[in-house]
Amino acid sequence: AQTVTQSQPEMSVQEAETVTLSCTYDTSENNYYLFWYKQPPSRQMILVIRQEAYKQQNATENRFSVNFQKAAKSFSLKISDSQLGDTAMYFCAFVLAYNQGGKLIFGQGTELSVKP
Amino acid sequence: DAGVIQSPRHEVTEMGQEVTLRCKPISGHNSLFWYRQTMMRGLELLIYFNNNVPIDDSGMPEDRFSAKMPNASFSTLKIQPSEPRDSAVYFCASSLTYRSTDTQYFGPGTRLTVL
């Protein structure tokens, strides 16, 4: 069975600083996708970034980038130039590439607070 | 596009009552997913549909839960009878297809409180 682990329940960062959120996962499969979702206080789940396991290049989306280490089964999220609006719960998620359905498996989340 | 729409946003009910949660997926999306979020269990998939047909309901906790998708633009999740342990945030998500390559877009969720 696949599992996703986020070992940091809470983190805080000063505005304009950089922060890295950790995620590890466990699977015996070789083809899968990884995601980071953001859940602000409004509760809306928002896709931040996705990574295909077959791609060696780390995905980036503006201030958000990932460090994907396939051998280590690690998928961390780096937020540069943190903004107050980045305050949210962040979830790492995993899905098998050949799954008949997009059954996302989520980690427990990391609550990020950006302080002014 | 309006995104995934869920109603109601908040629901408070008493134990034993029937609860119906509603979801309108993004137009053109063929797959719909229902998730539940609790402090204890995190986010977990309850059921998903493809082209209005339930594909996997293995995550539905028990027979008190049922879900339907009568057409491409509407789905319901019903709990009957409701219990306090059903209190959670219920999310609906949709994607173009059920393939895992397609990103799932989430609605704002329904916070259910069962007293």
mmCIF file of N, CA, C and O in Angstrom, chain A residues 30-115:
data_model
loop_
_atom_site.group_PDB
_atom_site.id
_atom_site.type_symbol
_atom_site.label_atom_id
_atom_site.label_comp_id
_atom_site.label_asym_id
_atom_site.label_seq_id
_atom_site.Cartn_x
_atom_site.Cartn_y
_atom_site.Cartn_z
ATOM 1 N N ASN A 30 6.808 2.289 -9.887
ATOM 2 C CA ASN A 30 7.810 3.169 -10.488
ATOM 3 C C ASN A 30 7.204 4.394 -11.154
ATOM 4 O O ASN A 30 7.895 5.401 -11.356
ATOM 5 N N ASN A 31 5.941 4.301 -11.492
ATOM 6 C CA ASN A 31 5.298 5.396 -12.225
ATOM 7 C C ASN A 31 4.157 5.980 -11.404
ATOM 8 O O ASN A 31 3.186 5.294 -11.091
ATOM 9 N N TYR A 32 4.289 7.254 -11.093
ATOM 10 C CA TYR A 32 3.298 7.897 -10.254
ATOM 11 C C TYR A 32 3.428 9.406 -10.413
ATOM 12 O O TYR A 32 4.332 9.910 -11.099
ATOM 13 N N TYR A 33 2.523 10.106 -9.763
ATOM 14 C CA TYR A 33 2.526 11.569 -9.761
ATOM 15 C C TYR A 33 2.455 12.048 -8.324
ATOM 16 O O TYR A 33 1.837 11.412 -7.461
ATOM 17 N N LEU A 34 3.069 13.182 -8.105
ATOM 18 C CA LEU A 34 3.076 13.784 -6.766
ATOM 19 C C LEU A 34 2.546 15.204 -6.864
ATOM 20 O O LEU A 34 2.759 15.892 -7.872
ATOM 21 N N PHE A 35 1.882 15.627 -5.825
ATOM 22 C CA PHE A 35 1.246 16.937 -5.817
ATOM 23 C C PHE A 35 1.465 17.627 -4.464
ATOM 24 O O PHE A 35 1.622 16.967 -3.442
ATOM 25 N N TRP A 36 1.419 18.932 -4.519
ATOM 26 C CA TRP A 36 1.255 19.725 -3.307
ATOM 27 C C TRP A 36 -0.026 20.542 -3.473
ATOM 28 O O TRP A 36 -0.212 21.248 -4.485
ATOM 29 N N TYR A 37 -0.905 20.387 -2.475
ATOM 30 C CA TYR A 37 -2.131 21.171 -2.421
ATOM 31 C C TYR A 37 -2.041 22.121 -1.234
ATOM 32 O O TYR A 37 -1.475 21.802 -0.194
ATOM 33 N N LYS A 38 -2.666 23.270 -1.396
ATOM 34 C CA LYS A 38 -2.728 24.291 -0.351
ATOM 35 C C LYS A 38 -4.171 24.424 0.102
ATOM 36 O O LYS A 38 -5.094 24.456 -0.732
ATOM 37 N N GLN A 39 -4.364 24.474 1.418
ATOM 38 C CA GLN A 39 -5.701 24.674 1.970
ATOM 39 C C GLN A 39 -5.667 25.872 2.917
ATOM 40 O O GLN A 39 -5.309 25.747 4.078
ATOM 41 N N PRO A 40 -6.058 27.048 2.429
ATOM 42 C CA PRO A 40 -6.082 28.234 3.290
ATOM 43 C C PRO A 40 -7.254 28.158 4.254
ATOM 44 O O PRO A 40 -8.052 27.224 4.188
ATOM 45 N N PRO A 41 -7.383 29.130 5.140
ATOM 46 C CA PRO A 41 -8.500 29.108 6.100
ATOM 47 C C PRO A 41 -9.876 29.020 5.438
ATOM 48 O O PRO A 41 -10.824 28.561 6.061
ATOM 49 N N SER A 42 -9.981 29.418 4.208
ATOM 50 C CA SER A 42 -11.269 29.292 3.494
ATOM 51 C C SER A 42 -11.656 27.844 3.225
ATOM 52 O O SER A 42 -12.780 27.558 2.820
ATOM 53 N N ARG A 43 -10.715 26.927 3.455
ATOM 54 C CA ARG A 43 -10.895 25.469 3.271
ATOM 55 C C ARG A 43 -10.758 25.010 1.833
ATOM 56 O O ARG A 43 -10.706 23.807 1.582
ATOM 57 N N GLN A 44 -10.735 25.918 0.894
ATOM 58 C CA GLN A 44 -10.603 25.517 -0.505
ATOM 59 C C GLN A 44 -9.282 24.790 -0.724
ATOM 60 O O GLN A 44 -8.236 25.240 -0.306
ATOM 61 N N MET A 45 -9.319 23.656 -1.387
ATOM 62 C CA MET A 45 -8.103 22.916 -1.719
ATOM 63 C C MET A 45 -7.609 23.409 -3.074
ATOM 64 O O MET A 45 -8.300 23.299 -4.079
ATOM 65 N N ILE A 46 -6.407 23.920 -3.098
ATOM 66 C CA ILE A 46 -5.860 24.540 -4.304
ATOM 67 C C ILE A 46 -4.589 23.814 -4.709
ATOM 68 O O ILE A 46 -3.678 23.636 -3.897
ATOM 69 N N LEU A 47 -4.520 23.401 -5.968
ATOM 70 C CA LEU A 47 -3.313 22.744 -6.454
ATOM 71 C C LEU A 47 -2.184 23.760 -6.562
ATOM 72 O O LEU A 47 -2.337 24.808 -7.186
ATOM 73 N N VAL A 48 -1.061 23.440 -5.955
ATOM 74 C CA VAL A 48 0.100 24.321 -5.989
ATOM 75 C C VAL A 48 1.060 23.891 -7.095
ATOM 76 O O VAL A 48 1.510 24.707 -7.902
ATOM 77 N N ILE A 49 1.351 22.592 -7.135
ATOM 78 C CA ILE A 49 2.370 22.118 -8.069
ATOM 79 C C ILE A 49 2.253 20.610 -8.204
ATOM 80 O O ILE A 49 1.776 19.946 -7.289
ATOM 81 N N ARG A 50 2.656 20.078 -9.348
ATOM 82 C CA ARG A 50 2.642 18.630 -9.557
ATOM 83 C C ARG A 50 3.948 18.197 -10.208
ATOM 84 O O ARG A 50 4.593 18.990 -10.912
ATOM 85 N N GLN A 51 4.279 16.934 -9.961
ATOM 86 C CA GLN A 51 5.537 16.379 -10.475
ATOM 87 C C GLN A 51 5.273 14.981 -11.023
ATOM 88 O O GLN A 51 4.668 14.160 -10.323
ATOM 89 N N GLU A 52 5.705 14.733 -12.238
ATOM 90 C CA GLU A 52 5.627 13.387 -12.789
ATOM 91 C C GLU A 52 6.886 12.627 -12.391
ATOM 92 O O GLU A 52 7.989 13.146 -12.556
ATOM 93 N N ALA A 53 6.726 11.410 -11.914
ATOM 94 C CA ALA A 53 7.873 10.658 -11.397
ATOM 95 C C ALA A 53 8.903 10.347 -12.470
ATOM 96 O O ALA A 53 10.089 10.186 -12.178
ATOM 97 N N TYR A 54 8.469 10.292 -13.736
ATOM 98 C CA TYR A 54 9.407 9.938 -14.796
ATOM 99 C C TYR A 54 10.268 11.125 -15.219
ATOM 100 O O TYR A 54 11.228 10.969 -15.978
ATOM 101 N N LYS A 55 9.922 12.304 -14.739
ATOM 102 C CA LYS A 55 10.684 13.498 -15.083
ATOM 103 C C LYS A 55 11.761 13.753 -14.039
ATOM 104 O O LYS A 55 11.476 13.795 -12.842
ATOM 105 N N GLN A 56 12.976 13.907 -14.486
ATOM 106 C CA GLN A 56 14.060 14.200 -13.555
ATOM 107 C C GLN A 56 14.074 15.658 -13.140
ATOM 108 O O GLN A 56 14.522 16.001 -12.053
ATOM 109 N N GLN A 57 13.600 16.515 -14.023
ATOM 110 C CA GLN A 57 13.617 17.941 -13.728
ATOM 111 C C GLN A 57 12.568 18.270 -12.683
ATOM 112 O O GLN A 57 11.413 17.856 -12.776
ATOM 113 N N ASN A 58 12.984 19.058 -11.692
ATOM 114 C CA ASN A 58 12.062 19.458 -10.646
ATOM 115 C C ASN A 58 11.071 20.489 -11.169
ATOM 116 O O ASN A 58 11.433 21.420 -11.887
ATOM 117 N N ALA A 59 9.812 20.326 -10.774
ATOM 118 C CA ALA A 59 8.778 21.255 -11.206
ATOM 119 C C ALA A 59 8.900 22.586 -10.469
ATOM 120 O O ALA A 59 9.323 22.637 -9.310
ATOM 121 N N THR A 60 8.539 23.663 -11.164
ATOM 122 C CA THR A 60 8.511 24.992 -10.550
ATOM 123 C C THR A 60 7.259 25.719 -11.025
ATOM 124 O O THR A 60 6.795 25.525 -12.156
ATOM 125 N N GLU A 61 6.712 26.521 -10.103
ATOM 126 C CA GLU A 61 5.572 27.368 -10.418
ATOM 127 C C GLU A 61 5.777 28.680 -9.670
ATOM 128 O O GLU A 61 5.474 28.800 -8.489
ATOM 129 N N ASN A 62 6.351 29.641 -10.398
ATOM 130 C CA ASN A 62 6.604 30.955 -9.785
ATOM 131 C C ASN A 62 7.456 30.808 -8.518
ATOM 132 O O ASN A 62 8.590 30.346 -8.597
ATOM 133 N N ARG A 63 6.925 31.165 -7.364
ATOM 134 C CA ARG A 63 7.713 31.115 -6.122
ATOM 135 C C ARG A 63 7.779 29.715 -5.520
ATOM 136 O O ARG A 63 8.466 29.506 -4.509
ATOM 137 N N PHE A 64 7.082 28.778 -6.118
ATOM 138 C CA PHE A 64 7.007 27.421 -5.571
ATOM 139 C C PHE A 64 7.854 26.475 -6.425
ATOM 140 O O PHE A 64 7.759 26.495 -7.652
ATOM 141 N N SER A 65 8.639 25.682 -5.765
ATOM 142 C CA SER A 65 9.439 24.675 -6.469
ATOM 143 C C SER A 65 9.537 23.434 -5.596
ATOM 144 O O SER A 65 9.288 23.492 -4.388
ATOM 145 N N VAL A 66 9.867 22.328 -6.237
ATOM 146 C CA VAL A 66 9.995 21.083 -5.488
ATOM 147 C C VAL A 66 11.403 20.542 -5.632
ATOM 148 O O VAL A 66 12.114 20.844 -6.592
ATOM 149 N N ASN A 67 11.770 19.733 -4.656
ATOM 150 C CA ASN A 67 13.000 18.956 -4.723
ATOM 151 C C ASN A 67 12.570 17.495 -4.697
ATOM 152 O O ASN A 67 12.207 16.956 -3.643
ATOM 153 N N PHE A 68 12.574 16.889 -5.861
ATOM 154 C CA PHE A 68 12.101 15.518 -6.020
ATOM 155 C C PHE A 68 13.301 14.591 -6.039
ATOM 156 O O PHE A 68 14.145 14.646 -6.933
ATOM 157 N N GLN A 69 13.377 13.726 -5.061
ATOM 158 C CA GLN A 69 14.449 12.742 -4.945
ATOM 159 C C GLN A 69 13.808 11.362 -5.004
ATOM 160 O O GLN A 69 13.355 10.826 -3.986
ATOM 161 N N LYS A 70 13.765 10.802 -6.221
ATOM 162 C CA LYS A 70 13.013 9.556 -6.409
ATOM 163 C C LYS A 70 13.608 8.396 -5.611
ATOM 164 O O LYS A 70 12.881 7.600 -5.025
ATOM 165 N N ALA A 71 14.904 8.281 -5.603
ATOM 166 C CA ALA A 71 15.536 7.158 -4.896
ATOM 167 C C ALA A 71 15.239 7.231 -3.402
ATOM 168 O O ALA A 71 15.026 6.211 -2.748
ATOM 169 N N ALA A 72 15.221 8.424 -2.889
ATOM 170 C CA ALA A 72 14.958 8.617 -1.466
ATOM 171 C C ALA A 72 13.473 8.689 -1.165
ATOM 172 O O ALA A 72 13.082 8.746 0.004
ATOM 173 N N LYS A 73 12.640 8.722 -2.203
ATOM 174 C CA LYS A 73 11.193 8.849 -2.060
ATOM 175 C C LYS A 73 10.868 10.087 -1.231
ATOM 176 O O LYS A 73 10.112 10.029 -0.245
ATOM 177 N N SER A 74 11.437 11.182 -1.681
ATOM 178 C CA SER A 74 11.270 12.447 -0.993
ATOM 179 C C SER A 74 10.757 13.493 -1.979
ATOM 180 O O SER A 74 11.184 13.526 -3.144
ATOM 181 N N PHE A 75 9.874 14.355 -1.498
ATOM 182 C CA PHE A 75 9.232 15.339 -2.377
ATOM 183 C C PHE A 75 8.964 16.593 -1.553
ATOM 184 O O PHE A 75 7.880 16.775 -1.034
ATOM 185 N N SER A 76 9.944 17.456 -1.430
ATOM 186 C CA SER A 76 9.789 18.640 -0.592
ATOM 187 C C SER A 76 9.358 19.845 -1.418
ATOM 188 O O SER A 76 9.641 19.934 -2.618
ATOM 189 N N LEU A 77 8.694 20.764 -0.758
ATOM 190 C CA LEU A 77 8.186 21.982 -1.389
ATOM 191 C C LEU A 77 8.930 23.180 -0.833
ATOM 192 O O LEU A 77 8.983 23.368 0.380
ATOM 193 N N LYS A 78 9.479 23.973 -1.730
ATOM 194 C CA LYS A 78 10.159 25.191 -1.315
ATOM 195 C C LYS A 78 9.340 26.394 -1.740
ATOM 196 O O LYS A 78 8.947 26.510 -2.903
ATOM 197 N N ILE A 79 9.090 27.263 -0.759
ATOM 198 C CA ILE A 79 8.372 28.501 -1.039
ATOM 199 C C ILE A 79 9.356 29.648 -0.854
ATOM 200 O O ILE A 79 9.875 29.853 0.251
ATOM 201 N N SER A 80 9.617 30.362 -1.915
ATOM 202 C CA SER A 80 10.533 31.492 -1.862
ATOM 203 C C SER A 80 9.755 32.787 -1.677
ATOM 204 O O SER A 80 8.580 32.875 -2.072
ATOM 205 N N ASP A 81 10.421 33.777 -1.063
ATOM 206 C CA ASP A 81 9.787 35.088 -0.882
ATOM 207 C C ASP A 81 8.374 34.918 -0.301
ATOM 208 O O ASP A 81 7.370 35.361 -0.878
ATOM 209 N N SER A 82 8.300 34.256 0.850
ATOM 210 C CA SER A 82 7.005 33.936 1.459
ATOM 211 C C SER A 82 6.139 35.173 1.637
ATOM 212 O O SER A 82 6.630 36.257 1.995
ATOM 213 N N GLN A 83 4.861 34.990 1.380
ATOM 214 C CA GLN A 83 3.894 36.078 1.515
ATOM 215 C C GLN A 83 2.833 35.694 2.537
ATOM 216 O O GLN A 83 2.602 34.515 2.793
ATOM 217 N N LEU A 84 2.194 36.716 3.105
ATOM 218 C CA LEU A 84 1.174 36.454 4.128
ATOM 219 C C LEU A 84 0.080 35.532 3.582
ATOM 220 O O LEU A 84 -0.474 34.706 4.309
ATOM 221 N N GLY A 85 -0.212 35.662 2.308
ATOM 222 C CA GLY A 85 -1.234 34.829 1.691
ATOM 223 C C GLY A 85 -0.846 33.369 1.540
ATOM 224 O O GLY A 85 -1.676 32.541 1.161
ATOM 225 N N ASP A 86 0.411 33.058 1.825
ATOM 226 C CA ASP A 86 0.843 31.657 1.781
ATOM 227 C C ASP A 86 0.454 30.914 3.056
ATOM 228 O O ASP A 86 0.603 29.681 3.125
ATOM 229 N N THR A 87 -0.016 31.634 4.053
ATOM 230 C CA THR A 87 -0.457 30.984 5.298
ATOM 231 C C THR A 87 -1.582 30.017 4.982
ATOM 232 O O THR A 87 -2.616 30.402 4.438
ATOM 233 N N ALA A 88 -1.363 28.752 5.287
ATOM 234 C CA ALA A 88 -2.325 27.713 4.924
ATOM 235 C C ALA A 88 -1.832 26.374 5.441
ATOM 236 O O ALA A 88 -0.706 26.246 5.913
ATOM 237 N N MET A 89 -2.684 25.370 5.289
ATOM 238 C CA MET A 89 -2.275 23.983 5.481
ATOM 239 C C MET A 89 -1.827 23.469 4.120
ATOM 240 O O MET A 89 -2.502 23.701 3.114
ATOM 241 N N TYR A 90 -0.705 22.787 4.101
ATOM 242 C CA TYR A 90 -0.166 22.241 2.849
ATOM 243 C C TYR A 90 -0.178 20.719 2.917
ATOM 244 O O TYR A 90 0.320 20.123 3.871
ATOM 245 N N PHE A 91 -0.744 20.118 1.869
ATOM 246 C CA PHE A 91 -0.844 18.666 1.798
ATOM 247 C C PHE A 91 -0.026 18.139 0.623
ATOM 248 O O PHE A 91 -0.129 18.637 -0.499
ATOM 249 N N CYS A 92 0.736 17.127 0.919
ATOM 250 C CA CYS A 92 1.442 16.381 -0.114
ATOM 251 C C CYS A 92 0.531 15.225 -0.527
ATOM 252 O O CYS A 92 -0.138 14.629 0.340
ATOM 253 N N ALA A 93 0.474 14.909 -1.806
ATOM 254 C CA ALA A 93 -0.409 13.831 -2.263
ATOM 255 C C ALA A 93 0.263 13.018 -3.362
ATOM 256 O O ALA A 93 1.129 13.505 -4.083
ATOM 257 N N PHE A 94 -0.185 11.795 -3.472
ATOM 258 C CA PHE A 94 0.431 10.807 -4.369
ATOM 259 C C PHE A 94 -0.668 10.070 -5.120
ATOM 260 O O PHE A 94 -1.743 9.801 -4.564
ATOM 261 N N VAL A 95 -0.409 9.734 -6.389
ATOM 262 C CA VAL A 95 -1.338 8.877 -7.127
ATOM 263 C C VAL A 95 -0.528 8.010 -8.091
ATOM 264 O O VAL A 95 0.424 8.481 -8.711
ATOM 265 N N LEU A 96 -0.918 6.764 -8.193
ATOM 266 C CA LEU A 96 -0.239 5.870 -9.127
ATOM 267 C C LEU A 96 -0.590 6.257 -10.553
ATOM 268 O O LEU A 96 -1.724 6.624 -10.841
ATOM 269 N N ALA A 97 0.378 6.138 -11.441
ATOM 270 C CA ALA A 97 0.158 6.559 -12.822
ATOM 271 C C ALA A 97 -0.806 5.646 -13.554
ATOM 272 O O ALA A 97 -1.528 6.072 -14.431
ATOM 273 N N TYR A 98 -0.818 4.362 -13.202
ATOM 274 C CA TYR A 98 -1.646 3.437 -13.960
ATOM 275 C C TYR A 98 -2.871 3.005 -13.186
ATOM 276 O O TYR A 98 -3.517 2.040 -13.529
ATOM 277 N N ASN A 99 -3.150 3.736 -12.137
ATOM 278 C CA ASN A 99 -4.368 3.463 -11.371
ATOM 279 C C ASN A 99 -5.584 3.688 -12.262
ATOM 280 O O ASN A 99 -5.631 4.615 -13.036
ATOM 281 N N GLN A 100 -6.540 2.823 -12.158
ATOM 282 C CA GLN A 100 -7.762 3.006 -12.938
ATOM 283 C C GLN A 100 -8.493 4.274 -12.557
ATOM 284 O O GLN A 100 -9.267 4.823 -13.315
ATOM 285 N N GLY A 101 -8.279 4.710 -11.378
ATOM 286 C CA GLY A 101 -8.893 5.959 -10.951
ATOM 287 C C GLY A 101 -7.870 6.823 -10.261
ATOM 288 O O GLY A 101 -6.912 6.324 -9.714
ATOM 289 N N GLY A 102 -8.067 8.118 -10.335
ATOM 290 C CA GLY A 102 -7.114 9.036 -9.720
ATOM 291 C C GLY A 102 -7.260 9.065 -8.208
ATOM 292 O O GLY A 102 -7.611 10.088 -7.635
ATOM 293 N N LYS A 103 -6.934 7.965 -7.558
ATOM 294 C CA LYS A 103 -7.123 7.860 -6.119
ATOM 295 C C LYS A 103 -5.961 8.542 -5.417
ATOM 296 O O LYS A 103 -4.914 7.939 -5.184
ATOM 297 N N LEU A 104 -6.142 9.806 -5.076
ATOM 298 C CA LEU A 104 -5.126 10.566 -4.384
ATOM 299 C C LEU A 104 -4.978 10.076 -2.957
ATOM 300 O O LEU A 104 -5.960 9.880 -2.249
ATOM 301 N N ILE A 105 -3.737 9.904 -2.541
ATOM 302 C CA ILE A 105 -3.429 9.566 -1.156
ATOM 303 C C ILE A 105 -2.707 10.767 -0.563
ATOM 304 O O ILE A 105 -1.674 11.187 -1.079
ATOM 305 N N PHE A 106 -3.267 11.298 0.517
ATOM 306 C CA PHE A 106 -2.754 12.523 1.102
ATOM 307 C C PHE A 106 -1.941 12.259 2.358
ATOM 308 O O PHE A 106 -2.208 11.323 3.101
ATOM 309 N N GLY A 107 -0.983 13.151 2.605
ATOM 310 C CA GLY A 107 -0.313 13.183 3.892
ATOM 311 C C GLY A 107 -1.195 13.893 4.904
ATOM 312 O O GLY A 107 -2.282 14.382 4.576
ATOM 313 N N GLN A 108 -0.708 13.982 6.129
ATOM 314 C CA GLN A 108 -1.502 14.568 7.204
ATOM 315 C C GLN A 108 -1.492 16.093 7.189
ATOM 316 O O GLN A 108 -2.269 16.713 7.906
ATOM 317 N N GLY A 109 -0.604 16.681 6.412
ATOM 318 C CA GLY A 109 -0.589 18.128 6.279
ATOM 319 C C GLY A 109 0.440 18.813 7.147
ATOM 320 O O GLY A 109 0.829 18.296 8.205
ATOM 321 N N THR A 110 0.892 19.970 6.699
ATOM 322 C CA THR A 110 1.774 20.857 7.455
ATOM 323 C C THR A 110 1.121 22.227 7.492
ATOM 324 O O THR A 110 0.797 22.789 6.441
ATOM 325 N N GLU A 111 0.926 22.725 8.692
ATOM 326 C CA GLU A 111 0.311 24.047 8.837
ATOM 327 C C GLU A 111 1.406 25.110 8.822
ATOM 328 O O GLU A 111 2.247 25.159 9.714
ATOM 329 N N LEU A 112 1.375 25.931 7.789
ATOM 330 C CA LEU A 112 2.394 26.965 7.622
ATOM 331 C C LEU A 112 1.831 28.325 8.008
ATOM 332 O O LEU A 112 0.764 28.722 7.524
ATOM 333 N N SER A 113 2.562 29.023 8.857
ATOM 334 C CA SER A 113 2.199 30.397 9.229
ATOM 335 C C SER A 113 3.290 31.336 8.732
ATOM 336 O O SER A 113 4.466 31.137 9.049
ATOM 337 N N VAL A 114 2.882 32.333 7.969
ATOM 338 C CA VAL A 114 3.821 33.349 7.502
ATOM 339 C C VAL A 114 3.611 34.591 8.368
ATOM 340 O O VAL A 114 2.512 35.149 8.413
ATOM 341 N N LYS A 115 4.673 34.997 9.040
ATOM 342 C CA LYS A 115 4.570 36.095 10.000
ATOM 343 C C LYS A 115 5.106 37.392 9.399
ATOM 344 O O LYS A 115 6.127 37.383 8.726
#
